[in-house]
């Protein structure tokens, strides 16, 4: 198959792209890249009622942020455009005509109230071979009346004439051959004269053919549409170019059964959208992975494993590795629980492994947001700070909490540690420590550490007490990376001045 592989991600711009949609896009992309095929982004905007301004830009921005590359699309162009359905009306119109001329579709004039009446008269009413003969359509009305109605401007729809009692085979690469009897299908509306637009059903299928799609990879909620895909391909005479189908399992709630929803995210505190989204109608804001501080490579890695595994325990995989390893054979058919905590774990892994200089750049805006002028510090200083603390955080913004003392001297000292560590003799021991530090020529961690530890041993001081008091004075609390790495970075003057300040400021307990 290789370079004949052409897949499409076909979102409708009806709101922000859901994280499940992002996973669908990702699997399409991984498969296309692996096969050396093409990834197409088609905007399915034929439902003018549900169109939401900004949604298309959001889709493009989200995919770009995640590194899901598009070969053909509205922005990219390509040989099978336009890639936006609202710009393909003529194509759909001519295809509707083909079906009508071939007697495979018909025109129906039933008004909403007539349809309502039919539904209330017959239980489980379905517009199909068993009922179409009783309705107001071009199969039941004389041809001149049909013409007169259309000429008179009556609104109508075009329906597909589904042949009854046919076993329709859908070839799904995950589920095998799925057979559905055509009796469960209704005569789907393919086109509406009211807005001169096709429905999703017609546009989606015609475009898959015209864009030479080889594999339709999409969420399992679209499985019920697959038999119509097959029947329409047949009706148009395209059966020999039928795409293979892959209906991906649902993303499930983290804590139970049922489909993952935005409410789960609100309730448990995680985003279900890739980027922050402000609803243009209500102004309501939904959080996004990007703004919440996730790295795109962590989100990609996390999503890739929701419904697929590489066949072994490997968890950390770059986009290139995912492309190399991806296969439908290792996709699960069962729904994947959205274990959102795992997303934070992946973020932690990617931050820990990230090059220090890249992480330092990501940290600078966080410094600014905390009132620190990053420009006042050498780049190399910030780079070394992040290298010392990066394995302690899940998110870039959390770097501030674990490294603030590198940028601002403590003005407060954690009360519990003061109580425990700042004994009555500590100020004078700290005075002594200042003397020791001032005499050290090489203030690097490896040189300073043995000098200080030697002094503590010589004096017979308690190692833990002195080192913790030292840390309390410099950091403000008894936490953080290796003490002598901290002092190396802060330098001798800053270290000594912090100890002096602590001696001045920390009240000695009364004995
Ligand atoms: N426009 C549909 C959607 O919003 C596309 C479904 C499909 O991929 O066939 O997801």
Tab-separated table of N, CA, C and O in Angstrom, residues 408-471:
chain	number	residue	atom	x	y	z
A	408	UNK	N	15.337	35.027	44.722
A	408	UNK	CA	15.051	35.982	45.811
A	408	UNK	C	15.483	35.351	47.127
A	408	UNK	O	15.122	34.201	47.419
A	409	UNK	N	16.226	36.144	47.911
A	409	UNK	CA	16.669	35.652	49.226
A	409	UNK	C	15.452	35.480	50.121
A	409	UNK	O	14.498	36.254	50.027
A	410	UNK	N	15.459	34.480	50.967
A	410	UNK	CA	14.296	34.298	51.852
A	410	UNK	C	14.135	35.480	52.801
A	410	UNK	O	15.121	36.041	53.270
A	411	UNK	N	12.882	35.846	53.027
A	411	UNK	CA	12.622	36.888	54.021
A	411	UNK	C	11.869	36.278	55.200
A	411	UNK	O	11.719	36.887	56.251
A	412	UNK	N	11.420	35.070	54.969
A	412	UNK	CA	10.755	34.368	56.059
A	412	UNK	C	11.414	33.006	56.186
A	412	UNK	O	11.958	32.488	55.214
A	413	UNK	N	11.311	32.448	57.365
A	413	UNK	CA	11.938	31.151	57.604
A	413	UNK	C	10.865	30.211	58.125
A	413	UNK	O	10.112	30.577	59.037
A	414	UNK	N	10.818	29.054	57.551
A	414	UNK	CA	9.725	28.138	57.854
A	414	UNK	C	9.699	27.797	59.355
A	414	UNK	O	10.689	27.315	59.915
A	415	UNK	N	8.569	28.064	59.983
A	415	UNK	CA	8.484	28.049	61.452
A	415	UNK	C	8.863	26.701	62.078
A	415	UNK	O	9.598	26.660	63.078
A	416	UNK	N	8.377	25.633	61.464
A	416	UNK	CA	8.632	24.323	62.053
A	416	UNK	C	10.125	23.998	62.071
A	416	UNK	O	10.654	23.474	63.065
A	417	UNK	N	10.792	24.343	60.971
A	417	UNK	CA	12.223	24.063	60.881
A	417	UNK	C	13.000	24.952	61.844
A	417	UNK	O	13.995	24.544	62.426
A	418	UNK	N	12.521	26.199	62.000
A	418	UNK	CA	13.188	27.107	62.942
A	418	UNK	C	13.151	26.481	64.335
A	418	UNK	O	14.163	26.382	65.033
A	419	UNK	N	11.985	26.026	64.692
A	419	UNK	CA	11.787	25.450	66.019
A	419	UNK	C	12.711	24.242	66.222
A	419	UNK	O	13.326	24.081	67.282
A	420	UNK	N	12.797	23.452	65.171
A	420	UNK	CA	13.544	22.210	65.285
A	420	UNK	C	15.055	22.427	65.176
A	420	UNK	O	15.843	21.755	65.851
A	421	UNK	N	15.462	23.378	64.323
A	421	UNK	CA	16.883	23.462	63.963
A	421	UNK	C	17.632	24.663	64.539
A	421	UNK	O	18.842	24.648	64.612
A	422	UNK	N	16.897	25.738	64.859
A	422	UNK	CA	17.618	26.960	65.258
A	422	UNK	C	17.739	27.002	66.790
A	422	UNK	O	17.088	27.776	67.473
A	423	UNK	N	18.604	26.140	67.276
A	423	UNK	CA	18.793	26.069	68.733
A	423	UNK	C	19.565	27.292	69.206
A	423	UNK	O	20.107	28.057	68.399
A	424	UNK	N	19.644	27.475	70.497
A	424	UNK	CA	20.240	28.682	71.085
A	424	UNK	C	21.706	28.866	70.658
A	424	UNK	O	22.177	29.999	70.482
A	425	UNK	N	22.405	27.757	70.456
A	425	UNK	CA	23.823	27.890	70.075
A	425	UNK	C	24.023	28.097	68.577
A	425	UNK	O	25.138	28.315	68.113
A	426	UNK	N	22.929	28.047	67.811
A	426	UNK	CA	23.079	28.063	66.343
A	426	UNK	C	23.640	29.390	65.810
A	426	UNK	O	24.499	29.367	64.926
A	427	UNK	N	23.203	30.549	66.324
A	427	UNK	CA	23.771	31.788	65.765
A	427	UNK	C	25.298	31.811	65.839
A	427	UNK	O	25.961	32.180	64.866
A	428	UNK	N	25.853	31.372	66.922
A	428	UNK	CA	27.315	31.448	67.000
A	428	UNK	C	27.967	30.402	66.097
A	428	UNK	O	29.011	30.641	65.495
A	429	UNK	N	27.316	29.241	65.964
A	429	UNK	CA	27.866	28.234	65.031
A	429	UNK	C	27.811	28.772	63.597
A	429	UNK	O	28.743	28.604	62.805
A	430	UNK	N	26.736	29.478	63.301
A	430	UNK	CA	26.605	30.048	61.947
A	430	UNK	C	27.645	31.155	61.711
A	430	UNK	O	28.171	31.310	60.609
A	431	UNK	N	27.940	31.919	62.764
A	431	UNK	CA	29.024	32.923	62.663
A	431	UNK	C	30.332	32.231	62.304
A	431	UNK	O	31.084	32.680	61.435
A	432	UNK	N	30.558	31.118	62.981
A	432	UNK	CA	31.766	30.348	62.700
A	432	UNK	C	31.777	29.856	61.259
A	432	UNK	O	32.792	29.898	60.572
A	433	UNK	N	30.581	29.391	60.822
A	433	UNK	CA	30.466	28.868	59.448
A	433	UNK	C	30.825	29.963	58.434
A	433	UNK	O	31.500	29.714	57.440
A	434	UNK	N	30.382	31.189	58.743
A	434	UNK	CA	30.718	32.301	57.836
A	434	UNK	C	32.237	32.407	57.698
A	434	UNK	O	32.779	32.537	56.586
A	435	UNK	N	32.921	32.300	58.827
A	435	UNK	CA	34.396	32.367	58.798
A	435	UNK	C	34.976	31.258	57.925
A	435	UNK	O	35.872	31.501	57.100
A	436	UNK	N	34.424	30.072	58.082
A	436	UNK	CA	34.905	28.923	57.298
A	436	UNK	C	34.679	29.180	55.807
A	436	UNK	O	35.585	29.018	54.976
A	437	UNK	N	33.476	29.625	55.476
A	437	UNK	CA	33.132	29.845	54.061
A	437	UNK	C	34.010	30.938	53.456
A	437	UNK	O	34.455	30.833	52.317
A	438	UNK	N	34.253	31.977	54.237
A	438	UNK	CA	35.040	33.095	53.695
A	438	UNK	C	36.461	32.688	53.355
A	438	UNK	O	37.104	33.297	52.507
A	439	UNK	N	36.917	31.659	54.021
A	439	UNK	CA	38.282	31.207	53.754
A	439	UNK	C	38.395	30.232	52.583
A	439	UNK	O	39.494	29.816	52.235
A	440	UNK	N	37.256	29.854	52.036
A	440	UNK	CA	37.312	28.895	50.923
A	440	UNK	C	37.583	29.652	49.617
A	440	UNK	O	36.872	30.603	49.291
A	441	UNK	N	38.621	29.258	48.923
A	441	UNK	CA	38.961	29.937	47.660
A	441	UNK	C	38.089	29.441	46.532
A	441	UNK	O	37.456	30.221	45.818
A	442	UNK	N	38.008	28.140	46.381
A	442	UNK	CA	37.201	27.542	45.304
A	442	UNK	C	35.837	27.172	45.892
A	442	UNK	O	35.746	26.255	46.703
A	443	UNK	N	34.808	27.928	45.483
A	443	UNK	CA	33.498	27.759	46.115
A	443	UNK	C	32.641	26.709	45.402
A	443	UNK	O	31.441	26.593	45.645
A	444	UNK	N	33.248	25.942	44.519
A	444	UNK	CA	32.469	24.910	43.822
A	444	UNK	C	32.013	23.861	44.820
A	444	UNK	O	32.622	23.683	45.883
A	445	UNK	N	30.952	23.162	44.459
A	445	UNK	CA	30.365	22.169	45.360
A	445	UNK	C	31.407	21.152	45.816
A	445	UNK	O	31.567	20.889	47.010
A	446	UNK	N	32.150	20.618	44.860
A	446	UNK	CA	33.080	19.540	45.219
A	446	UNK	C	34.233	20.033	46.080
A	446	UNK	O	34.785	19.288	46.896
A	447	UNK	N	34.602	21.319	45.942
A	447	UNK	CA	35.704	21.841	46.764
A	447	UNK	C	35.207	22.317	48.121
A	447	UNK	O	35.881	22.110	49.146
A	448	UNK	N	34.025	22.961	48.149
A	448	UNK	CA	33.553	23.556	49.409
A	448	UNK	C	33.039	22.489	50.376
A	448	UNK	O	33.226	22.593	51.602
A	449	UNK	N	32.414	21.471	49.834
A	449	UNK	CA	31.767	20.478	50.697
A	449	UNK	C	32.736	19.840	51.711
A	449	UNK	O	32.441	19.840	52.912
A	450	UNK	N	33.901	19.301	51.256
A	450	UNK	CA	34.790	18.667	52.238
A	450	UNK	C	35.303	19.641	53.304
A	450	UNK	O	35.501	19.248	54.454
A	451	UNK	N	35.455	20.911	52.933
A	451	UNK	CA	35.953	21.888	53.915
A	451	UNK	C	34.919	22.063	55.031
A	451	UNK	O	35.233	21.997	56.223
A	452	UNK	N	33.665	22.258	54.633
A	452	UNK	CA	32.616	22.499	55.632
A	452	UNK	C	32.386	21.243	56.471
A	452	UNK	O	32.302	21.308	57.714
A	453	UNK	N	32.327	20.109	55.805
A	453	UNK	CA	32.091	18.868	56.555
A	453	UNK	C	33.266	18.573	57.491
A	453	UNK	O	33.086	18.090	58.627
A	454	UNK	N	34.471	18.901	57.032
A	454	UNK	CA	35.664	18.706	57.875
A	454	UNK	C	35.581	19.565	59.130
A	454	UNK	O	35.868	19.112	60.244
A	455	UNK	N	35.159	20.817	58.937
A	455	UNK	CA	35.017	21.741	60.094
A	455	UNK	C	33.980	21.199	61.087
A	455	UNK	O	34.210	21.168	62.291
A	456	UNK	N	32.841	20.727	60.577
A	456	UNK	CA	31.787	20.190	61.465
A	456	UNK	C	32.339	19.002	62.255
A	456	UNK	O	32.155	18.905	63.477
A	457	UNK	N	33.073	18.120	61.563
A	457	UNK	CA	33.621	16.927	62.224
A	457	UNK	C	34.655	17.325	63.271
A	457	UNK	O	34.636	16.846	64.410
A	458	UNK	N	35.545	18.269	62.895
A	458	UNK	CA	36.593	18.709	63.835
A	458	UNK	C	35.990	19.256	65.116
A	458	UNK	O	36.492	19.034	66.210
A	459	UNK	N	34.901	20.011	64.920
A	459	UNK	CA	34.298	20.649	66.090
A	459	UNK	C	33.399	19.686	66.865
A	459	UNK	O	32.919	20.034	67.939
A	460	UNK	N	33.119	18.555	66.275
A	460	UNK	CA	32.230	17.597	66.944
A	460	UNK	C	30.785	18.056	66.935
A	460	UNK	O	29.979	17.630	67.764
A	461	UNK	N	30.449	18.944	65.964
A	461	UNK	CA	29.052	19.377	65.884
A	461	UNK	C	28.194	18.269	65.310
A	461	UNK	O	28.677	17.368	64.641
A	462	UNK	N	26.887	18.433	65.521
A	462	UNK	CA	25.932	17.468	64.970
A	462	UNK	C	25.714	17.812	63.484
A	462	UNK	O	25.243	18.911	63.156
A	463	UNK	N	26.078	16.873	62.630
A	463	UNK	CA	26.062	17.146	61.181
A	463	UNK	C	24.677	17.605	60.702
A	463	UNK	O	24.545	18.634	60.041
A	464	UNK	N	23.652	16.842	61.082
A	464	UNK	CA	22.290	17.150	60.615
A	464	UNK	C	21.832	18.508	61.099
A	464	UNK	O	21.261	19.296	60.326
A	465	UNK	N	22.099	18.805	62.363
A	465	UNK	CA	21.630	20.095	62.898
A	465	UNK	C	22.292	21.273	62.199
A	465	UNK	O	21.631	22.245	61.825
A	466	UNK	N	23.584	21.175	62.012
A	466	UNK	CA	24.296	22.312	61.418
A	466	UNK	C	23.917	22.470	59.940
A	466	UNK	O	23.618	23.582	59.479
A	467	UNK	N	23.886	21.363	59.241
A	467	UNK	CA	23.575	21.469	57.805
A	467	UNK	C	22.139	21.955	57.581
A	467	UNK	O	21.873	22.710	56.646
A	468	UNK	N	21.219	21.535	58.453
A	468	UNK	CA	19.841	21.997	58.292
A	468	UNK	C	19.693	23.475	58.643
A	468	UNK	O	18.916	24.187	58.005
A	469	UNK	N	20.420	23.911	59.649
A	469	UNK	CA	20.366	25.338	59.993
A	469	UNK	C	20.964	26.163	58.847
A	469	UNK	O	20.442	27.222	58.470
A	470	UNK	N	22.042	25.659	58.272
A	470	UNK	CA	22.696	26.293	57.122
A	470	UNK	C	21.679	26.419	55.979
A	470	UNK	O	21.467	27.493	55.395
A	471	UNK	N	21.005	25.337	55.715
A	471	UNK	CA	20.003	25.310	54.642
A	471	UNK	C	18.846	26.273	54.947
A	471	UNK	O	18.384	27.020	54.090
